[in-house]
C-alpha cells in the first residue's frame, strides 16, 4: 500500500511501519515511450529497535531507616524516553515504591536497596536497568528529650518520670528507677514512691525508648536528693 508523501529516493522507517514489510515502486518515463512500473522485493518485517542504557541509574542519600533515598534515572539512547521507577529490597520489588524518592522504613533495616528503571518510547522496545545496591540499611535514630522527674523527693511522696515526645512517634517506653545510680528492684513504672531506704540518697530514672527498625534510645534523668530525717 502506498505510504503518503513517501516519494523520494530515501525513506526513514517510522513506528507505523513496525510489523510490515517495505518495498519501493519505481515509475520510469520518457517522451515517446510508454511509462514502465517496477516494484522492488520487500524488506523483512520492520522490528522495533531497543532503547539502550548508556549510564546506569544511581541512588543518592544515606542508607538509614527514616532517611530518604533519591534515584537518578541514568542516561538512555534515544534521550527522549519515559522512565518508570521501581525500588527493590534484596532484589524484590517494594510494594508502592515507584517514585524517584523512597523513604526507608523499618522493614528495610539490614537489607540492601536498589532501583530498577524501565525506559519506554513509541516505536522502540522497552529496556530495563538496575542501579548498584546500597550498603545494608542501618537502624534509624530516635530523637527524644532527656527525661525529668517531677514531685517532692520525700519519704512516702510519689515521684513521676516526665518524658517528652519521641520522633518518630510510636516508640514504647520502659522505666528503671535508680538509687545513687544503682537499680532499685521492681521500680520499673513511670512513678516511684519514695521509701525510707532513700533517705539521704539521690534518685534518678533511666528511660529506654524502643521502636522497630530504630536503635534504642537510653537516657537517664538528673538526680533529685531525698533529705535525711531531721533530728
XYZ file of C-alpha atoms in Angstrom:
231
model
C 0.000 0.000 0.000
C 1.359 3.437 -0.879
C 2.783 5.474 2.004
C 1.567 9.067 1.875
C 4.228 11.591 0.789
C 6.908 8.892 0.585
C 8.086 9.776 -2.932
C 11.802 10.435 -2.505
C 14.661 8.062 -3.204
C 15.153 7.626 0.554
C 12.675 6.745 3.281
C 13.038 6.847 7.054
C 11.282 3.934 8.684
C 8.756 5.007 11.339
C 6.977 3.343 14.243
C 3.894 2.984 11.999
C 5.885 0.504 9.886
C 6.587 -1.956 12.721
C 5.426 -5.431 11.685
C 5.137 -4.537 7.994
C 7.450 -5.086 5.036
C 8.646 -2.149 2.943
C 9.143 -2.031 -0.799
C 9.558 0.751 -3.324
C 7.728 1.210 -6.635
C 9.694 2.962 -9.345
C 7.982 4.504 -12.364
C 10.204 5.176 -15.405
C 9.040 7.570 -18.127
C 10.453 9.085 -21.320
C 8.997 11.095 -24.105
C 7.779 8.800 -26.869
C 7.803 5.757 -24.606
C 5.158 4.052 -22.552
C 5.837 4.516 -18.833
C 7.028 1.402 -17.009
C 6.452 0.485 -13.360
C 8.530 -1.939 -11.276
C 8.347 -2.880 -7.590
C 11.368 -3.908 -5.552
C 11.416 -7.007 -3.434
C 10.046 -6.268 0.049
C 12.256 -5.963 3.071
C 11.836 -8.244 6.038
C 9.224 -7.158 8.558
C 10.161 -3.953 10.351
C 11.086 -4.518 14.017
C 11.247 -2.160 16.972
C 14.774 -1.042 17.829
C 15.654 -1.385 21.523
C 16.122 1.549 23.823
C 19.717 1.356 25.089
C 21.077 2.340 28.500
C 24.385 4.205 28.369
C 24.738 5.034 32.081
C 23.013 3.025 34.804
C 20.650 4.633 37.327
C 22.186 5.849 40.588
C 20.981 6.341 44.166
C 21.878 9.210 46.497
C 21.168 9.510 50.211
C 22.025 7.722 53.455
C 21.031 4.079 53.880
C 19.410 4.509 57.285
C 15.837 3.882 58.415
C 13.882 7.129 58.235
C 16.179 8.696 55.624
C 15.168 9.394 52.027
C 16.896 7.889 49.000
C 16.697 9.665 45.631
C 17.043 7.881 42.283
C 18.577 9.283 39.125
C 17.247 7.586 36.004
C 20.583 7.186 34.236
C 21.281 8.000 30.581
C 19.432 6.485 27.628
C 19.566 6.393 23.841
C 17.432 7.935 22.485
C 17.318 10.574 25.208
C 13.606 11.413 24.990
C 12.311 8.302 26.744
C 9.751 7.911 29.505
C 11.112 6.446 32.729
C 9.324 4.319 35.329
C 10.884 3.536 38.706
C 10.602 0.515 40.997
C 12.523 0.293 44.262
C 13.909 -3.104 45.265
C 14.671 -4.585 48.686
C 17.071 -7.504 48.480
C 16.287 -7.681 44.763
C 12.499 -7.891 45.244
C 10.041 -5.090 44.400
C 8.806 -2.953 47.299
C 5.037 -2.529 47.028
C 4.025 1.024 46.120
C 7.627 2.282 45.866
C 7.503 3.674 42.333
C 8.563 7.320 42.625
C 12.028 8.836 42.311
C 12.234 9.203 46.110
C 11.936 6.425 48.688
C 11.888 6.881 52.468
C 13.476 3.892 54.181
C 11.221 2.004 56.587
C 11.908 -0.394 59.490
C 11.312 -3.284 57.058
C 14.429 -2.190 55.137
C 16.827 -2.491 58.091
C 19.605 -4.949 57.305
C 18.789 -5.118 53.570
C 20.384 -3.544 50.508
C 18.231 -1.229 48.371
C 18.361 -0.738 44.596
C 16.148 0.905 41.990
C 15.045 -0.563 38.653
C 14.326 1.896 35.837
C 12.284 0.992 32.765
C 12.662 3.212 29.705
C 9.945 3.324 27.031
C 9.414 5.222 23.777
C 6.933 4.759 20.958
C 8.401 2.565 18.246
C 11.162 1.201 20.492
C 11.439 -1.932 22.589
C 11.384 -1.036 26.331
C 14.561 -1.734 28.284
C 15.383 -2.000 31.998
C 18.454 -1.026 34.012
C 19.134 -1.565 37.715
C 21.275 0.618 39.941
C 24.015 -0.618 42.230
C 22.735 -1.792 45.626
C 23.200 0.444 48.645
C 25.036 -0.611 51.776
C 22.883 -2.573 54.196
C 20.328 -0.196 55.688
C 21.257 0.795 59.240
C 18.793 1.255 62.062
C 17.336 4.724 62.424
C 17.983 7.181 65.235
C 15.231 8.089 67.671
C 15.127 11.728 68.663
C 13.878 12.237 72.219
C 14.473 14.715 75.054
C 16.097 13.618 78.290
C 13.592 12.552 80.987
C 12.988 14.700 84.055
C 11.488 13.978 87.476
C 8.509 15.780 88.928
C 7.268 15.604 92.511
C 8.682 16.138 96.000
C 11.601 13.857 96.928
C 10.453 12.969 100.427
C 9.562 9.665 102.048
C 6.046 8.450 101.120
C 5.825 11.042 98.348
C 5.417 9.925 94.765
C 7.825 10.917 92.029
C 6.963 10.803 88.351
C 9.138 10.398 85.269
C 8.345 13.034 82.668
C 9.179 12.089 79.087
C 8.684 14.256 76.025
C 7.583 13.328 72.542
C 9.763 10.982 70.502
C 10.396 11.385 66.781
C 9.233 9.362 65.007
C 6.235 8.664 67.187
C 5.078 5.233 68.289
C 8.060 4.214 70.413
C 7.433 2.149 73.533
C 8.931 3.357 76.812
C 10.321 1.440 79.777
C 11.484 2.798 83.129
C 14.045 1.903 85.782
C 14.436 3.957 88.949
C 17.916 4.265 90.426
C 19.220 4.973 93.926
C 22.676 6.515 93.883
C 22.979 5.182 90.323
C 22.075 1.598 91.255
C 18.941 -0.265 90.205
C 16.033 -0.259 92.650
C 14.416 -3.694 92.458
C 10.913 -3.758 90.934
C 10.892 0.043 90.439
C 10.004 -0.081 86.750
C 6.935 2.109 86.451
C 6.675 5.715 85.392
C 6.057 6.637 89.041
C 8.006 5.796 92.188
C 7.039 6.132 95.860
C 9.955 7.327 97.941
C 10.832 4.898 100.752
C 12.836 5.104 103.975
C 15.729 3.415 102.169
C 16.039 6.522 100.032
C 16.825 8.901 102.909
C 19.981 10.796 102.194
C 20.225 9.217 98.756
C 19.972 10.538 95.219
C 17.223 9.227 92.946
C 17.082 9.213 89.166
C 15.184 7.371 86.458
C 16.549 5.644 83.370
C 14.225 5.658 80.364
C 14.583 3.358 77.348
C 12.584 4.067 74.211
C 12.288 1.322 71.576
C 10.846 1.270 68.067
C 11.265 -1.474 65.430
C 13.919 -0.516 62.900
C 15.474 2.084 65.210
C 18.329 1.897 67.707
C 17.147 2.034 71.333
C 17.313 5.469 72.934
C 18.530 5.216 76.545
C 18.715 8.324 78.723
C 18.902 8.952 82.482
C 17.394 11.942 84.231
C 19.230 14.303 86.514
C 19.164 13.206 90.177
C 16.970 14.508 92.969
C 18.111 14.276 96.587
C 15.998 12.800 99.376
C 16.762 14.607 102.634
C 17.678 12.767 105.826
C 15.157 12.853 108.667
C 15.650 15.891 110.829
C 16.628 15.281 114.466
